[in-house]
Structures are given as C-alpha cells and as structure tokens.
Amino acid sequence: MPELRHVASGQEGAPVSERAAPTADELDAADPLAGFRDRFELPDAIYLVGNSLGALPRTARENVATELDRWGNLGVEGHFTGELAWKDYHELLTEQLATLVGARTTEVVAMNALTVNLHLLMISFYRPTPERHKILIESHAFPSDHFAVESQIRLHGFDPADSLVLLSPRAGEETLRTDDILDAIAEHGHELALVMLPGVQYYTGQVLPMAEITTAGHAVGATVGFDLAHAVGNIELDVHEWGVDFAAWCTYKYLNSGPGGVGGAFVHERHVADQSLPKLLGWWGTNKATRFAMVNEFDAIPTVESWQLSNAPVLAMATLRASLDIIDDAGGMVELRRKSVQQIEFLDRRLAETLADRVENLSAGPIEARGCQFALRVTSGDGKAVFDELTGAGVLCDWREPDVIRAAPVPLYNTFGDIERFVQILDRIVPHKKAARPVEVSP
Ligand SMILES: Cc1ncc(COP(=O)(O)O)c(C=O)c1O
C-alpha cells in the first residue's frame, strides 16, 4: 500500500506552515483506494449521491447472473444445492454485515427492508405500560421512522400526542447537542419506554453519540434502538460494545445493494434467545432442522434469525454480496473511514476557500460527529435553482426540502477530483451576494 503523501511534490523539505495544501490530483495520486472506483459502474456524472443510492458494483451483474443460471438449471433444487443454496443464502452476508456494525454473527441478519425491520423490532422492544409509554425520537426524523413510531404507539392503544417526545436542535442551530439529547432522556426518564434515534441524521449528516445515548437510555430504564440507514458503510460502528438493544438499516446507500435492496437487523446478544419477548413469527425463524417438517410448533432459532419471517430475497442479496466483498477487499470500514475523513476535510477546505460567503455547511463540526454526507445551504440565492443547475451541469446530488443540497463523497468510488469539480461547478453557479448599496448622503 503506497504511503499517503500529505504535501505537494517538491515541498517535502519546507516547514509545515509554508507547504501548500495538497491538490485533488495529488490526493488522488496518493490514494491507496483509488483503484476501487473501477469496480463500480457509475452514471456519466459526478456522482455524489451515494447517501441515497450507492453505485452499482460490477460484480453484482455476475452474482445475479449466477443465481438466474442456477434457477434456470436447477429450478427448485437451487434451494438445497451447493454452497449457494438459497435456503441458507442470507447466511453468506452475516459475517460481513456484523463486522460493519460491530456486532457478533448471532446478532445480525439480512432480511426485509428498513421500515419493516423497525416495526418487527419495535414489536419486541417497545412494550409500553401506562406508566412508561413514551418514545423519544428527533423532530426531524425521517418520515418513515416517524410514521412507524406513531403507528406503534397507536397499536398499543396510546396517543402520539402523549407518548411521542420530539427532540429538536436549539433555535437557530441545525444539529443536536449531546447534552440536550441526554437531558431529554433524563427529563422523561421514568416515562420513557424507548429511545429511537438515527446513528447518522439523514438531513444534516450529523453522527449522534450512540454509546452515550445508549448508556443514558438504559440508566432510566428505556430500551435503545438506532436507525443506521445513513451510518452503516459510512462510519465505524460498535453496536455490540455500546450495548444497543436493537438496530435496523437499509443497504442501498453506502452498501450499494441497489434499489429496494434487502435490509439489515441487529438484536443484542442478551436478547436474542429471550423467548419472553413478543415477536411476530414466520417459518424462516424456526429451527432450520425441522423447518421443512411442516410442524406447527415454533422452535425459535437462538439468534436474531428468529426474527425472520419469510424466505430470503436471493436476487437482492446477490447484489449486496458483491458490494460487501469489495468493501472487504478495500480493507473494511477502517480504511474507508480514513479516506472519508480526508475527503470531508478536503471538501471543507475547498468550500471555505471558494464559497464561504455563499454556501453554509450545516454539517460543520468535530470530525467524530461527521459522516461523508454534507448538507449545504445556499445563502446568496435560490438553493433549489442552484440544485437544478448542478443537475444540468452533470452533478448528481440531492435536494431535501426545505432548503438543503445533500452531497456525499463516498470513499469507495468518489475521487478527490470529483470533489474539486463539484466545488468549481458550485462556484460558477452559486450567485454572489449583491453588494450593499452605498448610502446616499444629501449635500
Ligand atoms: C433514515 C431513513 N429511515 C427510513 C428510510 C426508509 O427506508 P425503507 O424504504 O427501506 O424502509 C430511509 C430511506 O432512505 C431513511 O433514510
């Protein structure tokens, strides 16, 4: 692996204060992950929207073709034949997913989709009583999470008006302060049944302090779950060590599984074999040895797999396998995050140098509270018009109401050159503030 060069060529002998910051070309030339871009098929654009839909791994085509061939050649026997037997196919993903979220293999399973998994896990981990019925979420939670939580509250006969606690940033601020999150948990303590927060906030890209939140939630007797949609494949996670009760995520963002890709679920080891937890059941959660005996006694698999309901969507899992293998080859989250931090710092610097008075970076803050996604607000003109022009100029990022352009340099396939071109195009498109009119002084 080549050494990273932090200085421009010819400057190695110069005192640090006199060295010019490295250019995009220099950073790309020194990037040990640079070759991984070629393992993806990317649209003919500057693709900065992996926070929404990750890029297509080239090997996904092969993996899907393999399963289509097996289907064609083996028919139903594909369920039971060879190393890729469909009845066990989800197991091929478990170890890599567990590594990505920092969990044991008994705690992680690929199944369903994100919102479905949130519901299944809340069935088990939101068990309200008249005294303890509240769920803490953020006011700006992704709408699907909001709907899921509200409907769970109603399912138990409670009213969201009484049972939903909404956490907001302070007036005039964009991100949540750790103290405010912990204070809210303490304030509602004895009434709090569940804390359900994102690992990374979808709008601002803020990384929440998951370990501290978990400790605080447990201290007041609540269960703690995280939506890791924007966290998995973006930042390093350690959900087992943090003691998180449950988590769910999608894989079509930073895990590049493709549209509608299969979701993931985590249940902490201390809960996986707990048969007293309420749970919705299906045949994919029962003992594998007797599953096909067609008996009606449910014999729970003593791992998170007992939360599975249905047989696995193999074609969707085939694409995910391709991406997880590439992530492994790249050195996993440690390597990806190392490059991601460099990319975040590079984009920060270039925005500050070029657009400081025209674009506000809502995600600014300490690096441990940052993922790769930026939330940019145009302060010198119409943000939506800028976004539309960006799209027209061949930059794919996304617009989130009311006024944010989200852009995410993804270390697996984005170059520093992508970031540089993005800044240059923004510089061209974003209007300059109109100079204040000189005050007319009467003679
Ligand atoms: C934070 C968050 N929660 C929930 C969802 C909904 O995911 P799904 O449609 O896979 O259930 C998304 C989708 O982007 C999301 O970003």
Tab-separated table of C-alpha atoms and ligand atoms in Angstrom:
chain	number	residue	atom	x	y	z
A	1	MET	CA	0.000	0.000	0.000
A	2	PRO	CA	1.658	3.321	-1.001
A	3	GLU	CA	2.418	5.855	1.696
A	4	LEU	CA	-0.026	8.756	1.801
A	5	ARG	CA	1.583	11.982	0.743
A	6	HIS	CA	0.287	14.915	2.715
A	7	VAL	CA	2.363	17.538	0.946
A	8	ALA	CA	2.598	18.667	-2.620
A	9	SER	CA	5.567	17.290	-4.536
A	10	GLY	CA	8.723	19.302	-4.130
A	11	GLN	CA	7.606	20.671	-0.758
A	12	GLU	CA	8.791	17.859	1.473
A	13	GLY	CA	11.647	19.927	2.909
A	14	ALA	CA	9.534	23.029	3.533
A	15	PRO	CA	8.330	23.964	7.036
A	16	VAL	CA	4.737	22.819	7.595
A	17	SER	CA	3.428	26.395	7.730
A	18	GLU	CA	4.801	27.124	4.240
A	19	ARG	CA	3.538	23.995	2.468
A	20	ALA	CA	0.648	24.458	0.114
A	21	ALA	CA	-2.310	22.226	0.922
A	22	PRO	CA	-2.416	19.198	-1.394
A	23	THR	CA	-4.403	19.431	-4.586
A	24	ALA	CA	-7.094	16.972	-5.647
A	25	ASP	CA	-4.689	15.443	-8.182
A	26	GLU	CA	-2.059	14.909	-5.529
A	27	LEU	CA	-4.537	13.378	-3.131
A	28	ASP	CA	-5.864	11.053	-5.838
A	29	ALA	CA	-2.356	10.026	-6.855
A	30	ALA	CA	-1.587	9.082	-3.249
A	31	ASP	CA	-4.915	7.361	-2.586
A	32	PRO	CA	-4.478	3.629	-1.914
A	33	LEU	CA	-8.201	3.107	-2.632
A	34	ALA	CA	-8.152	4.912	-5.980
A	35	GLY	CA	-8.455	1.661	-7.967
A	36	PHE	CA	-11.772	0.758	-6.362
A	37	ARG	CA	-13.688	3.265	-8.473
A	38	ASP	CA	-13.223	0.928	-11.443
A	39	ARG	CA	-15.088	-1.811	-9.633
A	40	PHE	CA	-18.303	0.210	-9.968
A	41	GLU	CA	-20.463	1.294	-12.875
A	42	LEU	CA	-21.240	4.954	-12.430
A	43	PRO	CA	-23.559	7.234	-14.379
A	44	ASP	CA	-21.852	9.713	-16.687
A	45	ALA	CA	-21.870	12.393	-13.998
A	46	ILE	CA	-20.114	13.493	-10.849
A	47	TYR	CA	-21.918	11.037	-8.610
A	48	LEU	CA	-22.232	12.473	-5.088
A	49	VAL	CA	-25.451	10.810	-4.067
A	50	GLY	CA	-24.361	7.513	-2.502
A	51	ASN	CA	-26.202	8.734	0.602
A	52	SER	CA	-29.378	7.947	-1.338
A	53	LEU	CA	-28.441	5.144	-3.730
A	54	GLY	CA	-24.944	3.668	-3.864
A	55	ALA	CA	-23.225	2.830	-7.140
A	56	LEU	CA	-23.565	-0.478	-8.983
A	57	PRO	CA	-20.724	-2.918	-8.214
A	58	ARG	CA	-19.625	-4.527	-11.497
A	59	THR	CA	-19.626	-7.972	-9.877
A	60	ALA	CA	-23.296	-7.563	-8.916
A	61	ARG	CA	-24.134	-8.493	-12.506
A	62	GLU	CA	-22.162	-11.739	-12.201
A	63	ASN	CA	-23.676	-12.618	-8.847
A	64	VAL	CA	-27.209	-12.064	-10.124
A	65	ALA	CA	-26.469	-13.942	-13.359
A	66	THR	CA	-25.166	-16.861	-11.287
A	67	GLU	CA	-28.442	-17.064	-9.369
A	68	LEU	CA	-30.513	-16.730	-12.539
A	69	ASP	CA	-28.474	-19.547	-14.106
A	70	ARG	CA	-28.897	-21.677	-11.007
A	71	TRP	CA	-32.634	-21.009	-11.116
A	72	GLY	CA	-32.758	-21.916	-14.808
A	73	ASN	CA	-30.649	-25.033	-14.418
A	74	LEU	CA	-31.739	-26.299	-11.032
A	75	GLY	CA	-35.226	-24.915	-10.575
A	76	VAL	CA	-36.489	-25.578	-7.060
A	77	GLU	CA	-33.408	-27.662	-6.286
A	78	GLY	CA	-31.490	-24.378	-6.114
A	79	HIS	CA	-32.839	-24.043	-2.576
A	80	PHE	CA	-30.827	-27.035	-1.461
A	81	THR	CA	-27.899	-27.367	-3.868
A	82	GLY	CA	-24.295	-26.354	-3.356
A	83	GLU	CA	-22.589	-23.584	-1.412
A	84	LEU	CA	-25.085	-21.031	-2.669
A	85	ALA	CA	-28.181	-22.992	-1.588
A	86	TRP	CA	-30.954	-20.404	-1.370
A	87	LYS	CA	-32.321	-21.712	1.926
A	88	ASP	CA	-29.082	-20.540	3.568
A	89	TYR	CA	-28.236	-17.668	1.239
A	90	HIS	CA	-28.739	-14.907	3.830
A	91	GLU	CA	-26.044	-16.517	5.965
A	92	LEU	CA	-23.477	-15.610	3.318
A	93	LEU	CA	-23.963	-11.955	4.303
A	94	THR	CA	-23.983	-12.247	8.064
A	95	GLU	CA	-20.306	-12.065	8.933
A	96	GLN	CA	-19.578	-9.062	6.742
A	97	LEU	CA	-22.643	-7.158	7.947
A	98	ALA	CA	-21.799	-7.985	11.572
A	99	THR	CA	-18.281	-6.615	11.066
A	100	LEU	CA	-19.652	-3.410	9.537
A	101	VAL	CA	-21.898	-2.635	12.503
A	102	GLY	CA	-19.556	-4.004	15.183
A	103	ALA	CA	-21.629	-6.988	16.222
A	104	ARG	CA	-21.421	-10.748	16.667
A	105	THR	CA	-22.728	-13.021	13.939
A	106	THR	CA	-25.565	-14.229	16.175
A	107	GLU	CA	-26.779	-10.635	16.435
A	108	VAL	CA	-27.118	-9.686	12.753
A	109	VAL	CA	-29.330	-10.830	9.927
A	110	ALA	CA	-30.135	-9.551	6.433
A	111	MET	CA	-33.881	-9.536	5.911
A	112	ASN	CA	-36.848	-7.472	4.661
A	113	ALA	CA	-36.389	-3.729	4.309
A	114	LEU	CA	-35.611	-0.996	6.807
A	115	THR	CA	-39.068	0.187	7.872
A	116	VAL	CA	-40.339	-3.387	8.072
A	117	ASN	CA	-37.443	-4.263	10.355
A	118	LEU	CA	-38.040	-1.215	12.545
A	119	HIS	CA	-41.601	-2.418	13.036
A	120	LEU	CA	-40.597	-6.007	13.760
A	121	LEU	CA	-38.039	-4.858	16.298
A	122	MET	CA	-40.373	-2.365	17.943
A	123	ILE	CA	-42.895	-5.161	18.376
A	124	SER	CA	-40.265	-6.741	20.615
A	125	PHE	CA	-38.620	-3.701	22.182
A	126	TYR	CA	-41.426	-1.181	22.577
A	127	ARG	CA	-43.525	-2.620	25.362
A	128	PRO	CA	-45.370	0.330	26.821
A	129	THR	CA	-47.168	0.375	30.149
A	130	PRO	CA	-49.476	3.113	31.422
A	131	GLU	CA	-46.543	4.482	33.447
A	132	ARG	CA	-43.833	4.034	30.826
A	133	HIS	CA	-45.131	4.553	27.288
A	134	LYS	CA	-43.091	7.315	25.658
A	135	ILE	CA	-40.811	7.065	22.655
A	136	LEU	CA	-38.099	9.661	22.134
A	137	ILE	CA	-37.299	10.490	18.510
A	138	GLU	CA	-35.986	13.598	16.798
A	139	SER	CA	-38.453	16.097	15.402
A	140	HIS	CA	-36.651	15.849	12.074
A	141	ALA	CA	-36.685	12.040	11.984
A	142	PHE	CA	-37.001	10.521	8.518
A	143	PRO	CA	-40.763	10.465	7.870
A	144	SER	CA	-40.874	6.673	7.603
A	145	ASP	CA	-39.405	6.365	11.107
A	146	HIS	CA	-41.874	8.932	12.352
A	147	PHE	CA	-44.798	7.036	10.835
A	148	ALA	CA	-43.510	3.719	12.160
A	149	VAL	CA	-43.171	5.041	15.697
A	150	GLU	CA	-46.548	6.799	15.693
A	151	SER	CA	-48.276	3.691	14.410
A	152	GLN	CA	-46.584	1.537	17.040
A	153	ILE	CA	-47.823	3.904	19.733
A	154	ARG	CA	-51.376	3.657	18.374
A	155	LEU	CA	-51.093	-0.122	18.007
A	156	HIS	CA	-50.666	-0.275	21.775
A	157	GLY	CA	-53.677	1.956	22.400
A	158	PHE	CA	-51.693	5.094	23.221
A	159	ASP	CA	-51.845	8.519	21.637
A	160	PRO	CA	-48.767	10.038	19.964
A	161	ALA	CA	-49.830	13.384	21.448
A	162	ASP	CA	-48.999	11.939	24.878
A	163	SER	CA	-46.437	9.308	24.020
A	164	LEU	CA	-44.178	10.844	21.398
A	165	VAL	CA	-41.317	13.008	22.639
A	166	LEU	CA	-39.701	15.068	19.877
A	167	LEU	CA	-36.149	16.264	20.178
A	168	SER	CA	-35.121	19.377	18.227
A	169	PRO	CA	-31.933	21.354	17.799
A	170	ARG	CA	-31.909	24.643	19.709
A	171	ALA	CA	-33.446	27.639	17.975
A	172	GLY	CA	-31.051	28.887	15.323
A	173	GLU	CA	-28.994	25.662	15.409
A	174	GLU	CA	-29.023	22.790	12.928
A	175	THR	CA	-27.580	19.861	14.818
A	176	LEU	CA	-28.463	18.253	18.127
A	177	ARG	CA	-26.256	18.910	21.130
A	178	THR	CA	-25.272	15.808	23.077
A	179	ASP	CA	-26.204	17.482	26.369
A	180	ASP	CA	-29.686	18.241	25.060
A	181	ILE	CA	-30.216	14.618	23.998
A	182	LEU	CA	-29.046	13.317	27.359
A	183	ASP	CA	-31.115	15.911	29.232
A	184	ALA	CA	-34.245	14.915	27.305
A	185	ILE	CA	-33.660	11.257	28.156
A	186	ALA	CA	-33.228	12.164	31.826
A	187	GLU	CA	-36.230	14.529	31.825
A	188	HIS	CA	-38.662	11.907	30.526
A	189	GLY	CA	-36.785	9.102	32.293
A	190	HIS	CA	-39.420	7.145	34.229
A	191	GLU	CA	-41.974	7.525	31.389
A	192	LEU	CA	-39.586	6.620	28.603
A	193	ALA	CA	-40.086	3.177	27.085
A	194	LEU	CA	-37.880	3.569	24.014
A	195	VAL	CA	-35.226	5.866	22.597
A	196	MET	CA	-35.230	5.540	18.796
A	197	LEU	CA	-32.678	7.739	17.105
A	198	PRO	CA	-30.592	7.675	13.938
A	199	GLY	CA	-26.902	6.790	14.006
A	200	VAL	CA	-26.375	9.462	11.371
A	201	GLN	CA	-29.030	12.105	10.808
A	202	TYR	CA	-30.332	11.902	7.235
A	203	TYR	CA	-30.609	15.652	6.638
A	204	THR	CA	-27.540	17.164	8.274
A	205	GLY	CA	-25.293	14.102	8.197
A	206	GLN	CA	-24.625	14.530	11.939
A	207	VAL	CA	-23.286	11.441	13.720
A	208	LEU	CA	-25.066	11.027	17.049
A	209	PRO	CA	-23.153	9.827	20.124
A	210	MET	CA	-24.658	6.341	20.106
A	211	ALA	CA	-22.671	4.951	23.037
A	212	GLU	CA	-23.630	7.824	25.340
A	213	ILE	CA	-27.251	7.737	24.245
A	214	THR	CA	-27.429	4.006	24.919
A	215	THR	CA	-25.929	4.363	28.387
A	216	ALA	CA	-28.290	7.235	29.206
A	217	GLY	CA	-31.347	5.370	27.906
A	218	HIS	CA	-30.518	2.286	29.916
A	219	ALA	CA	-29.854	4.372	33.024
A	220	VAL	CA	-33.508	5.492	33.015
A	221	GLY	CA	-34.823	2.019	32.198
A	222	ALA	CA	-35.622	2.549	28.496
A	223	THR	CA	-34.657	0.338	25.575
A	224	VAL	CA	-32.493	1.947	22.887
A	225	GLY	CA	-32.688	1.338	19.146
A	226	PHE	CA	-30.957	3.018	16.226
A	227	ASP	CA	-31.814	3.527	12.594
A	228	LEU	CA	-28.432	3.010	10.940
A	229	ALA	CA	-29.553	3.782	7.378
A	230	HIS	CA	-27.042	6.608	6.977
A	231	ALA	CA	-24.443	5.168	9.316
A	232	VAL	CA	-23.692	1.687	8.004
A	233	GLY	CA	-20.866	1.760	5.475
A	234	ASN	CA	-20.311	5.445	6.281
A	235	ILE	CA	-18.751	5.461	9.754
A	236	GLU	CA	-17.290	2.873	12.105
A	237	LEU	CA	-19.872	1.292	14.393
A	238	ASP	CA	-19.641	-0.850	17.513
A	239	VAL	CA	-23.228	-1.570	18.445
A	240	HIS	CA	-22.453	-4.689	20.490
A	241	GLU	CA	-19.926	-2.943	22.726
A	242	TRP	CA	-22.168	0.093	23.085
A	243	GLY	CA	-24.895	-2.210	24.394
A	244	VAL	CA	-27.516	-1.028	21.875
A	245	ASP	CA	-30.692	-3.133	22.195
A	246	PHE	CA	-31.582	-3.211	18.509
A	247	ALA	CA	-30.845	-1.537	15.210
A	248	ALA	CA	-32.026	-1.679	11.625
A	249	TRP	CA	-30.632	-0.363	8.368
A	250	CYS	CA	-31.002	-0.406	4.623
A	251	THR	CA	-28.213	-1.460	2.277
A	252	TYR	CA	-28.930	0.557	-0.848
A	253	LYS	CA	-26.996	3.627	0.343
A	254	TYR	CA	-23.384	3.073	1.400
A	255	LEU	CA	-23.622	-0.708	0.974
A	256	ASN	CA	-24.515	-0.415	-2.726
A	257	SER	CA	-27.086	-3.207	-2.917
A	258	GLY	CA	-29.300	-1.431	-5.449
A	259	PRO	CA	-32.824	-0.017	-5.349
A	260	GLY	CA	-35.023	-1.655	-2.727
A	261	GLY	CA	-32.090	-3.764	-1.506
A	262	VAL	CA	-32.510	-6.075	1.448
A	263	GLY	CA	-32.403	-4.543	4.940
A	264	GLY	CA	-30.370	-5.500	7.993
A	265	ALA	CA	-31.247	-6.012	11.636
A	266	PHE	CA	-29.293	-6.228	14.874
A	267	VAL	CA	-30.522	-7.528	18.215
A	268	HIS	CA	-28.085	-7.538	21.110
A	269	GLU	CA	-26.861	-10.922	22.289
A	270	ARG	CA	-28.541	-10.517	25.662
A	271	HIS	CA	-31.932	-10.518	23.921
A	272	VAL	CA	-31.559	-12.929	21.010
A	273	ALA	CA	-32.608	-16.072	22.822
A	274	ASP	CA	-35.146	-14.391	25.086
A	275	GLN	CA	-38.363	-16.235	24.285
A	276	SER	CA	-40.379	-13.927	26.526
A	277	LEU	CA	-40.076	-11.061	24.044
A	278	PRO	CA	-43.200	-10.521	21.954
A	279	LYS	CA	-42.378	-11.242	18.338
A	280	LEU	CA	-44.132	-11.720	15.022
A	281	LEU	CA	-43.366	-15.200	13.760
A	282	GLY	CA	-42.815	-16.823	10.398
A	283	TRP	CA	-41.380	-20.101	9.194
A	284	TRP	CA	-37.937	-18.624	8.485
A	285	GLY	CA	-37.485	-18.001	12.216
A	286	THR	CA	-37.963	-21.577	13.299
A	287	ASN	CA	-35.360	-24.307	13.787
A	288	LYS	CA	-33.676	-24.951	10.425
A	289	ALA	CA	-33.517	-28.683	11.062
A	290	THR	CA	-37.287	-29.004	11.341
A	291	ARG	CA	-38.400	-26.089	9.147
A	292	PHE	CA	-39.352	-28.359	6.284
A	293	ALA	CA	-41.024	-30.922	8.552
A	294	MET	CA	-44.084	-28.646	8.414
A	295	VAL	CA	-44.852	-28.871	12.105
A	296	ASN	CA	-46.818	-26.123	13.793
A	297	GLU	CA	-44.664	-25.799	16.921
A	298	PHE	CA	-42.382	-22.788	16.587
A	299	ASP	CA	-38.875	-23.658	17.751
A	300	ALA	CA	-37.024	-20.335	17.689
A	301	ILE	CA	-33.538	-20.191	16.195
A	302	PRO	CA	-31.477	-18.987	19.185
A	303	THR	CA	-30.089	-15.993	17.260
A	304	VAL	CA	-31.512	-12.859	15.663
A	305	GLU	CA	-32.529	-15.126	12.781
A	306	SER	CA	-35.630	-15.997	14.785
A	307	TRP	CA	-36.972	-12.542	13.816
A	308	GLN	CA	-37.015	-13.648	10.156
A	309	LEU	CA	-40.438	-14.262	8.693
A	310	SER	CA	-40.023	-15.220	5.060
A	311	ASN	CA	-37.546	-16.988	2.829
A	312	ALA	CA	-34.807	-14.694	1.636
A	313	PRO	CA	-34.875	-12.422	-1.470
A	314	VAL	CA	-31.872	-14.088	-3.061
A	315	LEU	CA	-31.557	-11.846	-6.123
A	316	ALA	CA	-31.418	-8.744	-3.916
A	317	MET	CA	-28.896	-10.433	-1.669
A	318	ALA	CA	-26.695	-11.363	-4.626
A	319	THR	CA	-26.017	-7.685	-5.379
A	320	LEU	CA	-25.282	-6.948	-1.733
A	321	ARG	CA	-22.759	-9.794	-1.607
A	322	ALA	CA	-20.882	-8.180	-4.473
A	323	SER	CA	-20.582	-4.890	-2.633
A	324	LEU	CA	-19.644	-6.423	0.717
A	325	ASP	CA	-16.810	-8.324	-0.956
A	326	ILE	CA	-15.491	-5.094	-2.452
A	327	ILE	CA	-15.652	-3.368	0.932
A	328	ASP	CA	-13.649	-6.258	2.400
A	329	ASP	CA	-11.067	-6.004	-0.369
A	330	ALA	CA	-10.732	-2.282	0.359
A	331	GLY	CA	-9.815	-3.047	3.965
A	332	GLY	CA	-13.225	-2.540	5.543
A	333	MET	CA	-14.565	0.460	7.419
A	334	VAL	CA	-11.231	1.456	8.964
A	335	GLU	CA	-9.730	2.113	5.524
A	336	LEU	CA	-12.906	3.636	4.117
A	337	ARG	CA	-13.299	5.995	7.034
A	338	ARG	CA	-9.632	7.000	6.846
A	339	LYS	CA	-10.151	8.140	3.266
A	340	SER	CA	-13.566	9.562	4.062
A	341	VAL	CA	-12.099	11.843	6.732
A	342	GLN	CA	-9.565	13.104	4.183
A	343	GLN	CA	-12.376	13.751	1.722
A	344	ILE	CA	-14.513	15.542	4.317
A	345	GLU	CA	-11.570	17.758	5.260
A	346	PHE	CA	-10.764	18.413	1.602
A	347	LEU	CA	-14.336	19.446	0.771
A	348	ASP	CA	-14.492	21.584	3.931
A	349	ARG	CA	-11.319	23.360	2.879
A	350	ARG	CA	-12.350	23.913	-0.723
A	351	LEU	CA	-15.774	25.226	0.314
A	352	ALA	CA	-14.149	27.600	2.786
A	353	GLU	CA	-11.669	28.813	0.154
A	354	THR	CA	-14.232	29.239	-2.592
A	355	LEU	CA	-17.806	29.656	-1.328
A	356	ALA	CA	-17.560	30.695	2.311
A	357	ASP	CA	-19.873	33.696	1.948
A	358	ARG	CA	-22.355	31.931	-0.339
A	359	VAL	CA	-22.831	28.408	0.985
A	360	GLU	CA	-23.415	27.353	4.578
A	361	ASN	CA	-22.261	23.895	5.607
A	362	LEU	CA	-24.837	22.629	8.121
A	363	SER	CA	-22.721	19.571	8.840
A	364	ALA	CA	-19.700	21.512	10.107
A	365	GLY	CA	-18.397	20.326	13.458
A	366	PRO	CA	-15.880	17.957	15.002
A	367	ILE	CA	-14.932	15.079	12.704
A	368	GLU	CA	-16.312	12.431	15.095
A	369	ALA	CA	-19.751	13.995	14.559
A	370	ARG	CA	-19.402	13.953	10.765
A	371	GLY	CA	-20.127	11.307	8.174
A	372	CYS	CA	-19.365	11.667	4.478
A	373	GLN	CA	-22.628	13.462	3.682
A	374	PHE	CA	-22.674	17.243	3.553
A	375	ALA	CA	-25.800	19.378	3.933
A	376	LEU	CA	-25.247	22.625	2.054
A	377	ARG	CA	-27.480	25.664	2.170
A	378	VAL	CA	-27.110	28.409	-0.402
A	379	THR	CA	-27.180	31.753	1.407
A	380	SER	CA	-26.749	34.080	-1.545
A	381	GLY	CA	-29.652	32.998	-3.726
A	382	ASP	CA	-32.231	30.330	-4.548
A	383	GLY	CA	-30.926	26.938	-3.371
A	384	LYS	CA	-33.369	24.896	-5.448
A	385	ALA	CA	-32.374	26.780	-8.594
A	386	VAL	CA	-28.716	26.051	-7.782
A	387	PHE	CA	-29.546	22.387	-7.288
A	388	ASP	CA	-31.342	22.243	-10.640
A	389	GLU	CA	-28.376	23.867	-12.346
A	390	LEU	CA	-25.996	21.441	-10.677
A	391	THR	CA	-28.008	18.557	-12.081
A	392	GLY	CA	-27.941	20.183	-15.514
A	393	ALA	CA	-24.163	20.561	-15.219
A	394	GLY	CA	-23.746	16.844	-14.595
A	395	VAL	CA	-23.502	16.749	-10.809
A	396	LEU	CA	-25.784	14.223	-9.141
A	397	CYS	CA	-26.519	15.103	-5.532
A	398	ASP	CA	-29.951	15.503	-3.920
A	399	TRP	CA	-32.327	18.170	-2.737
A	400	ARG	CA	-34.123	17.872	0.563
A	401	GLU	CA	-36.905	20.239	1.476
A	402	PRO	CA	-36.927	22.877	2.729
A	403	ASP	CA	-33.551	24.164	1.579
A	404	VAL	CA	-30.678	21.714	1.598
A	405	ILE	CA	-28.442	20.216	-1.077
A	406	ARG	CA	-27.053	16.925	0.171
A	407	ALA	CA	-23.756	15.823	-1.338
A	408	ALA	CA	-21.761	12.809	-0.235
A	409	PRO	CA	-18.261	11.955	-1.403
A	410	VAL	CA	-18.136	8.171	-0.964
A	411	PRO	CA	-14.587	6.897	-0.429
A	412	LEU	CA	-15.131	3.638	-2.335
A	413	TYR	CA	-15.784	5.322	-5.663
A	414	ASN	CA	-15.504	9.108	-5.413
A	415	THR	CA	-12.207	10.781	-6.173
A	416	PHE	CA	-10.804	13.987	-4.783
A	417	GLY	CA	-11.132	15.167	-8.389
A	418	ASP	CA	-14.917	14.670	-8.149
A	419	ILE	CA	-14.935	16.917	-5.093
A	420	GLU	CA	-12.784	19.545	-6.797
A	421	ARG	CA	-15.015	19.615	-9.882
A	422	PHE	CA	-18.109	19.826	-7.680
A	423	VAL	CA	-16.687	22.896	-5.918
A	424	GLN	CA	-15.678	24.506	-9.199
A	425	ILE	CA	-19.148	23.987	-10.674
A	426	LEU	CA	-20.786	25.293	-7.495
A	427	ASP	CA	-18.506	28.330	-7.634
A	428	ARG	CA	-19.695	29.018	-11.163
A	429	ILE	CA	-23.388	28.500	-10.392
A	430	VAL	CA	-23.961	29.958	-6.930
A	431	PRO	CA	-24.711	33.673	-7.235
A	432	HIS	CA	-22.560	36.201	-5.442
A	433	LYS	CA	-24.195	38.299	-2.785
A	434	LYS	CA	-25.296	41.640	-4.128
A	435	ALA	CA	-23.034	44.396	-2.821
A	436	ALA	CA	-24.823	46.675	-0.368
A	437	ARG	CA	-25.864	49.967	-1.992
A	438	PRO	CA	-23.689	52.897	-0.941
A	439	VAL	CA	-25.616	55.148	1.413
A	440	GLU	CA	-26.606	58.314	-0.376
A	441	VAL	CA	-25.604	61.365	1.580
A	442	SER	CA	-27.552	64.545	0.882
A	443	PRO	CA	-25.461	67.576	0.130
B	1	LIG	C1	-33.274	7.322	7.834
B	1	LIG	C2	-34.181	6.515	6.982
B	1	LIG	N1	-35.171	5.797	7.570
B	1	LIG	C3	-36.032	5.070	6.812
B	1	LIG	C4	-35.936	5.030	5.445
B	1	LIG	C5	-36.922	4.208	4.656
B	1	LIG	O1	-36.303	3.070	4.178
B	1	LIG	P1	-37.104	1.844	3.520
B	1	LIG	O2	-37.870	2.385	2.374
B	1	LIG	O3	-36.002	0.928	3.056
B	1	LIG	O4	-37.966	1.246	4.556
B	1	LIG	C6	-34.915	5.748	4.804
B	1	LIG	C7	-34.791	5.736	3.331
B	1	LIG	O5	-33.988	6.390	2.743
B	1	LIG	C8	-34.023	6.512	5.598
B	1	LIG	O6	-33.056	7.239	5.041
